[in-house]
Structure formats: structure tokens, C-alpha cells
Short mmCIF file of C-alpha atoms in Angstrom, two decimals:
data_model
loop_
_atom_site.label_atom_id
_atom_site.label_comp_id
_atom_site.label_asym_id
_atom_site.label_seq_id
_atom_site.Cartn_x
_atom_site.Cartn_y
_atom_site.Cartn_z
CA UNK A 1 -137.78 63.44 29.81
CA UNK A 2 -135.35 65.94 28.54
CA UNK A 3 -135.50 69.73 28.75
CA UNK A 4 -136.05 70.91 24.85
CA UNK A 5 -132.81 73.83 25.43
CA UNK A 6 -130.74 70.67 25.96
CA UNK A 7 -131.68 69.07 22.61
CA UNK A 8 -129.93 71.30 19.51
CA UNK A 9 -127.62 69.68 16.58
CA UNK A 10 -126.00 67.02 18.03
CA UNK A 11 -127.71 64.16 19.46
CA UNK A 12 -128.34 63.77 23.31
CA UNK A 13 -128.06 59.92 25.33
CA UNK A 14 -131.11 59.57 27.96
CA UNK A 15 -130.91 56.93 30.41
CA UNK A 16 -134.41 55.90 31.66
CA UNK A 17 -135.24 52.88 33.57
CA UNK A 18 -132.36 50.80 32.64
CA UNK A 19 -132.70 51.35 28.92
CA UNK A 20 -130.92 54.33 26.84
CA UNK A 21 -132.25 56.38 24.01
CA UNK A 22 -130.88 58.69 21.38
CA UNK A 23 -133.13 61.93 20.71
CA UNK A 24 -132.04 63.91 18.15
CA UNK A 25 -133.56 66.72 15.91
CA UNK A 26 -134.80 66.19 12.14
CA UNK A 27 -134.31 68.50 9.32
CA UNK A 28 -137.53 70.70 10.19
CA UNK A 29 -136.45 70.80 13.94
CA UNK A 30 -139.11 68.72 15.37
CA UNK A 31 -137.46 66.10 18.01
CA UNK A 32 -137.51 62.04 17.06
CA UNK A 33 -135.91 59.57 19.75
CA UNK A 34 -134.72 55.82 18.99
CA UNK A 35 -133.24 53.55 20.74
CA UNK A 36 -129.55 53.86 22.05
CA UNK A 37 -128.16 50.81 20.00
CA UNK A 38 -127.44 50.84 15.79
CA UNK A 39 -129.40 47.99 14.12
CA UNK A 40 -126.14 46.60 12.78
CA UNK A 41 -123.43 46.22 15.64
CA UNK A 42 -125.13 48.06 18.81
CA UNK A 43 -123.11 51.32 18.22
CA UNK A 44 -124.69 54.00 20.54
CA UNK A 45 -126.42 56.31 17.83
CA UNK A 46 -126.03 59.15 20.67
CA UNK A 47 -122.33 59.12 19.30
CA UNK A 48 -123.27 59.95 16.18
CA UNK A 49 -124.10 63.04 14.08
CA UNK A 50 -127.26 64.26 12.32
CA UNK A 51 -127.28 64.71 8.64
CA UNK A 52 -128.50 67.42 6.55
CA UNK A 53 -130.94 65.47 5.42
CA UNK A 54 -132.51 64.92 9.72
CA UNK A 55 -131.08 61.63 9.58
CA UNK A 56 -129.21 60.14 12.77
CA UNK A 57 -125.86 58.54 11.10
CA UNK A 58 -124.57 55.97 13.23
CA UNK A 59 -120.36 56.68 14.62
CA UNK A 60 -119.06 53.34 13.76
CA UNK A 61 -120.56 52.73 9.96
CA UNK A 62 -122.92 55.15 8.61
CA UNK A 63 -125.71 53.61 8.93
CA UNK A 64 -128.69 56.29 8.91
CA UNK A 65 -132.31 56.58 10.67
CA UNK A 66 -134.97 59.07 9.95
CA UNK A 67 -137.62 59.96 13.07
CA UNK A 68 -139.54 56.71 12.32
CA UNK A 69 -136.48 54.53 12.43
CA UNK A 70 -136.73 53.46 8.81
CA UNK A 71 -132.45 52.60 8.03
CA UNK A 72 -130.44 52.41 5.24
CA UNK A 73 -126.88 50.88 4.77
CA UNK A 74 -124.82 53.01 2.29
CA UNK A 75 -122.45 50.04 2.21
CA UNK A 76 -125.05 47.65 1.21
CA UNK A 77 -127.64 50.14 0.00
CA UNK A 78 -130.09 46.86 -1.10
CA UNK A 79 -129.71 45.29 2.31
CA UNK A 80 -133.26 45.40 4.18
CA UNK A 81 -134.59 45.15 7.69
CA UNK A 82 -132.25 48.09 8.71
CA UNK A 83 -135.00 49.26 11.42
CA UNK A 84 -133.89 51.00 14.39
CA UNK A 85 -136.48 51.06 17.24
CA UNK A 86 -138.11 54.53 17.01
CA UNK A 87 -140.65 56.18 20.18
CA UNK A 88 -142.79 59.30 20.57
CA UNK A 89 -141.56 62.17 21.84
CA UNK A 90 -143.93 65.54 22.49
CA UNK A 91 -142.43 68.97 23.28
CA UNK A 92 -144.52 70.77 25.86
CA UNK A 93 -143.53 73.24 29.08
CA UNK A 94 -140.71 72.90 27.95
CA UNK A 95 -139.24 69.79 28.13
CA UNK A 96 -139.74 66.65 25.55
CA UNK A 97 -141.76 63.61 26.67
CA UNK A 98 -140.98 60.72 25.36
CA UNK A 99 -143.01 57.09 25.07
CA UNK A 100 -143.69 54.18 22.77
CA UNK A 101 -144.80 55.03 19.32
CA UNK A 102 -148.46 53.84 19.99
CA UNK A 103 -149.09 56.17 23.07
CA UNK A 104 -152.49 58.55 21.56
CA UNK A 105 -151.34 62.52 22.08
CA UNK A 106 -154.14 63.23 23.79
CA UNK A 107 -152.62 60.71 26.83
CA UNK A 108 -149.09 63.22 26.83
CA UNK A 109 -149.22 65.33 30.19
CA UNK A 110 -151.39 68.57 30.26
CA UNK A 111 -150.17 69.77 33.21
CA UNK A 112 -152.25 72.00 35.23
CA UNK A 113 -155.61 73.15 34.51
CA UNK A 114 -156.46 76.78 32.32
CA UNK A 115 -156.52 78.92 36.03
CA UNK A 116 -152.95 78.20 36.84
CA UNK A 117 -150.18 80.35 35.94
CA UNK A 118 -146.95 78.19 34.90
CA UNK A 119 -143.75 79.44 36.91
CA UNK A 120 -141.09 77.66 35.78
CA UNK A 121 -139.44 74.30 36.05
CA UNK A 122 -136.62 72.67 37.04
CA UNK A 123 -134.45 69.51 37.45
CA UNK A 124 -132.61 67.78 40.32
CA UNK A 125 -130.92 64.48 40.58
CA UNK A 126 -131.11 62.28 43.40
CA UNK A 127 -128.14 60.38 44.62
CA UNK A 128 -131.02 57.50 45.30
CA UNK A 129 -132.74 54.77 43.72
CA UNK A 130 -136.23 55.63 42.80
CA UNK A 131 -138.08 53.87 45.95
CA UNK A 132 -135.75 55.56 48.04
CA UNK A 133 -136.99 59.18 46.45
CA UNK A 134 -140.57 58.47 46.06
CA UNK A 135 -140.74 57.39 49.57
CA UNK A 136 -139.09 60.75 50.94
CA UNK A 137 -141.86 62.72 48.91
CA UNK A 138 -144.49 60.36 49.87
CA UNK A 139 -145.19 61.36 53.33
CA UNK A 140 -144.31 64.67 55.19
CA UNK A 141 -143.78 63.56 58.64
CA UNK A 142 -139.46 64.36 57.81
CA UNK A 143 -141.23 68.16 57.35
CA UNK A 144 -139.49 69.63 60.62
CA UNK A 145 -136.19 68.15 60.37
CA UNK A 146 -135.23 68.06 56.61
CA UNK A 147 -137.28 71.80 55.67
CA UNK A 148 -137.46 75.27 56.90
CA UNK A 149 -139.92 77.05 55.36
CA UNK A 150 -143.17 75.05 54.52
CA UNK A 151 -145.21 73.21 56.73
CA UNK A 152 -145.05 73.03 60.75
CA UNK A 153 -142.14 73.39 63.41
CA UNK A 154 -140.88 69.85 65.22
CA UNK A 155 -142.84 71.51 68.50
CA UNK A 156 -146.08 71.23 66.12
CA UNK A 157 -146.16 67.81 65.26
CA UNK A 158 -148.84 67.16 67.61
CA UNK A 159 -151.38 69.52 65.58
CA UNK A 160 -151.11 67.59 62.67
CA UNK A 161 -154.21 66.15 60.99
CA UNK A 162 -153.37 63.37 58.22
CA UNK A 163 -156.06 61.58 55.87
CA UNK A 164 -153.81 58.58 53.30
CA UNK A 165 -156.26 57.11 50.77
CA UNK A 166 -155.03 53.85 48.73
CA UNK A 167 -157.04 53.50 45.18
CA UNK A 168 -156.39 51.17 42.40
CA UNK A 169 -153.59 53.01 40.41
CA UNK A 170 -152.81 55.86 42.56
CA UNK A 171 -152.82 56.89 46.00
CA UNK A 172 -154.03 60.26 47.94
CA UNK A 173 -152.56 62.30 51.23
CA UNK A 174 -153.63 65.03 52.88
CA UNK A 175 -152.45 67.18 55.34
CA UNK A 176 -153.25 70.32 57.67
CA UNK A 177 -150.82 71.74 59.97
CA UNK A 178 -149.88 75.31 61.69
CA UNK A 179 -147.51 77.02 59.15
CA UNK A 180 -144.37 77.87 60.85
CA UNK A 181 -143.41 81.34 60.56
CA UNK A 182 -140.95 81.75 57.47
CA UNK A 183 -140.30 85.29 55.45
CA UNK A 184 -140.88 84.00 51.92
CA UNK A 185 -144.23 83.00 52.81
CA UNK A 186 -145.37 86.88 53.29
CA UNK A 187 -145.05 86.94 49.26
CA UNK A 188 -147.61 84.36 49.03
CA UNK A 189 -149.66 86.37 51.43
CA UNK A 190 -149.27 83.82 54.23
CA UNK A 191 -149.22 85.07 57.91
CA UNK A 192 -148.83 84.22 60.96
CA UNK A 193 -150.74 81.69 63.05
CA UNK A 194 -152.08 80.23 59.47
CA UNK A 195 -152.94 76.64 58.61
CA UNK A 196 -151.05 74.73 56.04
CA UNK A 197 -152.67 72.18 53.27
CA UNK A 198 -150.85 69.72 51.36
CA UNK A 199 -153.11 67.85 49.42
CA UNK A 200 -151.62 65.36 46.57
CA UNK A 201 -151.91 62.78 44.40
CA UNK A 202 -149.69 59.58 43.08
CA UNK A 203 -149.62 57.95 39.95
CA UNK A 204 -147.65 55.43 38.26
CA UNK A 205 -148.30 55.71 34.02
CA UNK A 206 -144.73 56.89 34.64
CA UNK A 207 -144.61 57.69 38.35
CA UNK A 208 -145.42 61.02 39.69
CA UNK A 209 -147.17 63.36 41.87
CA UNK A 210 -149.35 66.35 42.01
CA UNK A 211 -148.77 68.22 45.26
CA UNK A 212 -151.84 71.49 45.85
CA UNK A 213 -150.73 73.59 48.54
CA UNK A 214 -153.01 75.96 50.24
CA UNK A 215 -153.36 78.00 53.53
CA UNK A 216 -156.27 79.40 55.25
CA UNK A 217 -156.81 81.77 58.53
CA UNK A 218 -156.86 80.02 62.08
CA UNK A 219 -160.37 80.76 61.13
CA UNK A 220 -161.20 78.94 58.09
CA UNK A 221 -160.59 81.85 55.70
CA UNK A 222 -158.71 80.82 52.36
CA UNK A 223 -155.98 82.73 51.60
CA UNK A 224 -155.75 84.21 48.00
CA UNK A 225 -152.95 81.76 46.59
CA UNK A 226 -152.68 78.21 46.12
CA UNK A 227 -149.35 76.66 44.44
CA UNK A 228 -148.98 73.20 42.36
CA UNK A 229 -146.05 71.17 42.08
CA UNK A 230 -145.67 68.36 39.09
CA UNK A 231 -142.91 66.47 40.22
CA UNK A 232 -141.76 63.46 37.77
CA UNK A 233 -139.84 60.47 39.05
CA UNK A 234 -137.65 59.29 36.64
CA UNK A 235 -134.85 56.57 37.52
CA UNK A 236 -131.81 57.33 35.74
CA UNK A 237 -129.54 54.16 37.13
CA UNK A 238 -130.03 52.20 39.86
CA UNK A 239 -128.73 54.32 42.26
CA UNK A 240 -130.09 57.88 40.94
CA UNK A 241 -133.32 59.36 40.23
CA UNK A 242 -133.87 62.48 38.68
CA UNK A 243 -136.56 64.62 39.90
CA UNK A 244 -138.34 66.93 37.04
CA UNK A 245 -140.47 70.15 38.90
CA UNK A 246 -143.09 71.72 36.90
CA UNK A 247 -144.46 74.93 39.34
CA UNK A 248 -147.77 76.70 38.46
CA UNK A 249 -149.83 78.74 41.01
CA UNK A 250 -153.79 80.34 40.87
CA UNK A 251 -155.86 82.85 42.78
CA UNK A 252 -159.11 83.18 42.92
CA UNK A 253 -159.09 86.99 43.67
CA UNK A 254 -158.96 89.19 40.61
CA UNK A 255 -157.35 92.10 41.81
CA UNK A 256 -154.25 89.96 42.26
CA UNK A 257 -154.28 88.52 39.03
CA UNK A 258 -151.78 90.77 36.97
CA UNK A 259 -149.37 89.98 40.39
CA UNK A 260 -149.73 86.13 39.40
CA UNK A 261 -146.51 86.17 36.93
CA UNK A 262 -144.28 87.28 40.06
CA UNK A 263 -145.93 85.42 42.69
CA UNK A 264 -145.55 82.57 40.56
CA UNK A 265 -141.62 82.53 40.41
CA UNK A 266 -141.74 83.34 44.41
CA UNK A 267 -143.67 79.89 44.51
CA UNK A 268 -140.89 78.38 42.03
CA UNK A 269 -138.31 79.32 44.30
CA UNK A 270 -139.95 78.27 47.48
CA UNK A 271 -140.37 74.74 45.47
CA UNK A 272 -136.89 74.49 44.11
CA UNK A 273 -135.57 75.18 47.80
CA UNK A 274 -137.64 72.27 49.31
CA UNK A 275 -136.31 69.83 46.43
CA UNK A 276 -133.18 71.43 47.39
CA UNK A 277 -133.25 70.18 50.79
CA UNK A 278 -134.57 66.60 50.05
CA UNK A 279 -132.01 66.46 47.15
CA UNK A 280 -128.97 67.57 50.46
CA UNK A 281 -130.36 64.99 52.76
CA UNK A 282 -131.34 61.93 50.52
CA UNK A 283 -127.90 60.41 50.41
CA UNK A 284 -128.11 59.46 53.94
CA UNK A 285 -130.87 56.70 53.67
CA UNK A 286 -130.09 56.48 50.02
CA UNK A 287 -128.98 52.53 50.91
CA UNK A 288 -132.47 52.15 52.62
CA UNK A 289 -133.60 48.79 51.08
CA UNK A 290 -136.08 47.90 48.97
CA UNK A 291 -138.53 45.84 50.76
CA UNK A 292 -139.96 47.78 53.89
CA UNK A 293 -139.68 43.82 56.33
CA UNK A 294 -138.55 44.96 59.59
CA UNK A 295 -139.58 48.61 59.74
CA UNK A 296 -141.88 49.85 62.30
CA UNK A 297 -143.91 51.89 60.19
CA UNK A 298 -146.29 54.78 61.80
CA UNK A 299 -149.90 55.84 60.17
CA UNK A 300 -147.85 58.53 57.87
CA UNK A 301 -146.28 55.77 56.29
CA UNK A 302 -149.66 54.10 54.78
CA UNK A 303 -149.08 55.08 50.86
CA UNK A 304 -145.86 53.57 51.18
CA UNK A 305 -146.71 49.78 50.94
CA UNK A 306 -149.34 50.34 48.83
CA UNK A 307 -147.15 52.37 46.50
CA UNK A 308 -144.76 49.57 46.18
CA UNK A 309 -147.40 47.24 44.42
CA UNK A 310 -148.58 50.04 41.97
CA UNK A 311 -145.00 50.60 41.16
CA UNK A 312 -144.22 47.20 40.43
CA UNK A 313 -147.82 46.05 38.39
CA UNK A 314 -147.93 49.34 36.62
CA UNK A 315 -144.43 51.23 36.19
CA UNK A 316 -142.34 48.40 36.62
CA UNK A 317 -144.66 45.74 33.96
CA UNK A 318 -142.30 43.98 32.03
CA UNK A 319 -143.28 43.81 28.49
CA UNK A 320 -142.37 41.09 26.25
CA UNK A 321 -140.93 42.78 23.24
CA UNK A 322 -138.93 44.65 25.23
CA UNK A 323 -136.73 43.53 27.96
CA UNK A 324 -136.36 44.88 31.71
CA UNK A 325 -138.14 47.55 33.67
CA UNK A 326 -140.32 48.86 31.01
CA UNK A 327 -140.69 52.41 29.66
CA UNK A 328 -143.30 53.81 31.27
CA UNK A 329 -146.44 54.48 29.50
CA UNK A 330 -148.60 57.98 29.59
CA UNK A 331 -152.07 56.69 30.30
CA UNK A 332 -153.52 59.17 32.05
CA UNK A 333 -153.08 62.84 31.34
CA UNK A 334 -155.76 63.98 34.36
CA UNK A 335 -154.57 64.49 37.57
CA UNK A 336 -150.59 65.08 35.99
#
């Protein structure tokens, strides 16, 4: 994943799950990605420039690629089997998603559904390895002590109601807590002494979640906004992960419909500064190891485990035509 302002003229190196890729523009603008390695000696095509033609020429001896990875050798123009490994890559809210060249478009995330206004999106890096990140955002027990505006106080955790579901390729949490008191929240019309819902889902066809947050009265009584996170996991090396936030947000009352485009970035910001505060604390159990032997676990910790074995048979599926942690595939474009 790469945010489409970052790709122009030149091309742009992406580091993904141990393997690197070149994504570049061709002559009508529309973005191509191949693999980080000329045909010929392994030059990194990211070093190289695009031609006038869209062609990626490669830094060390010309060679040149068009979108589909069909070469040419203008040293040895008869020379054949000049192939450079070529992907799919989609440009939507604003980023470009990239996977192998057999993935169907209708499989590329959709995002949220038609009644969600899109507020913006963002990207962090983690100074973590991917289990390490996907493990802080898998359970909100850390609430209190790592964030200060959404969900409950540390003198609340005894209020907290917790359902963890564990399904074949993705898992599901929900919460309900007291919101703590916190002055953003007024812009989402939340007040005080109402209930907090965090209700998400986890999936693995590449790894990430859907968090729906929601409040309602003491009484029962929605209130009029509900927010949506996308957050994408995406391993960079083996000691990052970058984090990719896509922020939408919905009402069902249409009076405050045409107040949906501002509430919407309120909700952006109140995401970014959560992220924010993972992204501050995460280097301090960022050497927390990968098999979970010898932890006393509690009941908020139930996705974990289960997580670990989707991750592995789906995300982590070695394929044979292509060495190491394989790129993951879309599969599934509900529920992203």
C-alpha cells in the first residue's frame, strides 16, 4: 500500500513482507508495480527512471519493462525471456493497492458501505514487528493507561462488558464501557455518563481490522453518530509495521447530515490521536516475543492465540513460486 500523492515521475521502492517492489507510473498515468529486482543482474528497478514511452528502465543497463513486465534488452534487442515479475495495483481512497496479477477487481477493498462519509486517512509506522502491533489493537484492556479520550477511566474497568468470538478466517470483539469524560467527544455529540461500543472485526487476506464505534444514553438511547476505522497492517521489516487509517463516519438522523463532512474530520482526528498514542507507547514491548508460552493471559486476551494461527495459515502461506512470507492476497472485500 502506497498513498497515490507519493507516486509521481520517478519510481517509488515498497517494502512489504520481506519482499520489495517498484511502482511506477506509465505513459497514460495509470500506476503498474513489479518486482524490486531487474531480470538481468537484480538491479533495484526503484533506482531507475521512467521513459517517455511508461517504461521502467533499469539504473545499471537499460533494460526496460512496461506495466505487464514484458522486457527488452537494447543491448541484445533479439535476446528473449526478459520478463520482470509484474502485480496489480488499484488506486482507490486514495492510496494504491497492490496484489498478484490474478487477484479479480471486484476482491480490491471497498471500504465502507454507501451511508458512511469518508474523512480522511492517514499513515503511521510502528517501531514493532507486526504481532507485536496487531496484538496492541487486538484487545482494549491497555484503554486507560495508553489513551485519553475514548473508552473508560482505569477506576471503570470493573464496568466493562467484553464478548471475543473466534471464526474460521477472522475473529470478532466487542465491547461496552462508561465513556470517560473527554472535550472532543462533545463534537460527536457524546455526553456525559454515556456508554461506549467498540465493536470490530479481524481479517487476514492481508491483515486488518474494522473497528464501529458507537455510544448510547445510560438509557439505551443511540446517539446520532457512529465512526469506522479501516486500519491495515502492513509489515514493512521485521521490526516495523506500518499502520494505514482509513476514517469514515454515518448518522442516521437527517438533520445532521450536511454537518457529516465536519464531524467526519473531528472523528479523523480523534482516530489519528489514538494511533498516535499506540504508535508513542509501542516501542516499549516492541521486543515482546513471538510465541505467547509463559504469559498469563486474561479473558481480553482470547483473539490473540487464535489470531496467531490465522496469521500464519492465511497471511503468512508460503507459496511456491514465490519465496518467504507471501504477499498477501485480497480475498475478501466485505467486512474491509
Amino acid at each position: 500500500m502506497l498513498p497515490s500523492g507519493q507516486l509521481r515521475r520517478q519510481p517509488v521502492r515498497v517494502e512489504l513482507a520481506g519482499h520489495a517492489y517498484a511502482f511506477f507510473r506509465d505513459a497514460s498515468g495509470k500506476a503498474a508495480a513489479l518486482s524490486d529486482a531487474c531480470p538481468h543482474r537484480f538491479a533495484p528497478l526503484s533506482k531507475g527512471i521512467v521513459t517517455k514511452e511508461g517504461q521502467l528502465q533499469c539504473p545499471y543497463h537499460g533494460w526496460r519493462f512496461d506495466a505487464r513486465g514484458q522486457g527488452v534488452n537494447p543491448s541484445q534487442p533479439e535476446l528473449r525471456h526478459c520478463e520482470a515479475k509484474s502485480f496489480q495495483v488499484v488506486e482507490r481512497h486514495g492510496y494504491l493497492w497492490l496484489a498478484h496479477a490474478d487477484t479479480p477487481l471486484s476482491a480490491m477493498p471497498e471500504l465502507a458501505g454507501d451511508d458512511y462519509v469518508f474523512g480522511g486517512t492517514f499513515s503511521t509506522l510502528f517501531q514493532a514487528p507486526l504481532h507485536v502491533a496487531l496484538d496492541n489493537f487486538s484487545e482494549d484492556e491497555h484503554t486507560p493507561f495508553v489513551h485519553t479520550r475514548l473508552g473508560w477511566s482505569g477506576a471503570q474497568t470493573g464496568a466493562v462488558e467484553f464478548e471475543a468470538h473466534n471464526h474460521d478466517d477472522h475473529t470478532e470483539v466487542h465491547y461496552r464501557a462508561p465513556q470517560r469524560p473527554a472535550p472532543i467527544m462533545r463534537l460527536l455529540t457524546v455526553g456525559k455518563g454515556d456508554i461506549f461500543h467498540n465493536d470490530w472485526v479481524t481479517r487476514f487476506d492481508p491483515v486488518r481490522s474494522v473497528y464501529t464505534i458507537r455510544w448510547t444514553t445510560s438509557q439505551g438511547k443511540p446517539r446520532p453518530f457512529i465512526t469506522q476505522a479501516h486500519i491495515f497492517f502492513v509489515p514493512e521489516t521485521a521490526r516495523t509495521t506500518r499502520l494505514h487509517v482509513f476514517s469514515f463516519l454515518r448518522t442516521a438522523v437527517p438533520a445532521l447530515k450536511p454537518f457529516l463532512p465536519v464531524a467526519a474530520k473531528a472523528a479523523l482526528g480523534l482516530t489519528w490521536w489514538e494511533v498516535r498514542d499506540d504508535a508513542r507507547f509501542i516501542p516499549t514491548v516492541a521486543d515482546t516475543p513471538y510465541s505467547h508460552k509463559g504469559m498469563r493471559l486474561d479473558k481480553y486476551d482470547k483473539p490473540l492465540v487464535h489470531q496467531r494461527k490465522l496469521m500464519e495459515r492465511i497471511y503468512y502461506a508460503h507459496e511456491a513460486h514465490e519465496p518467504g512470507p507471501a504477499l498477501p492476497r485480497v480475498r475478501d472485500a466485505t467486512g474491509t
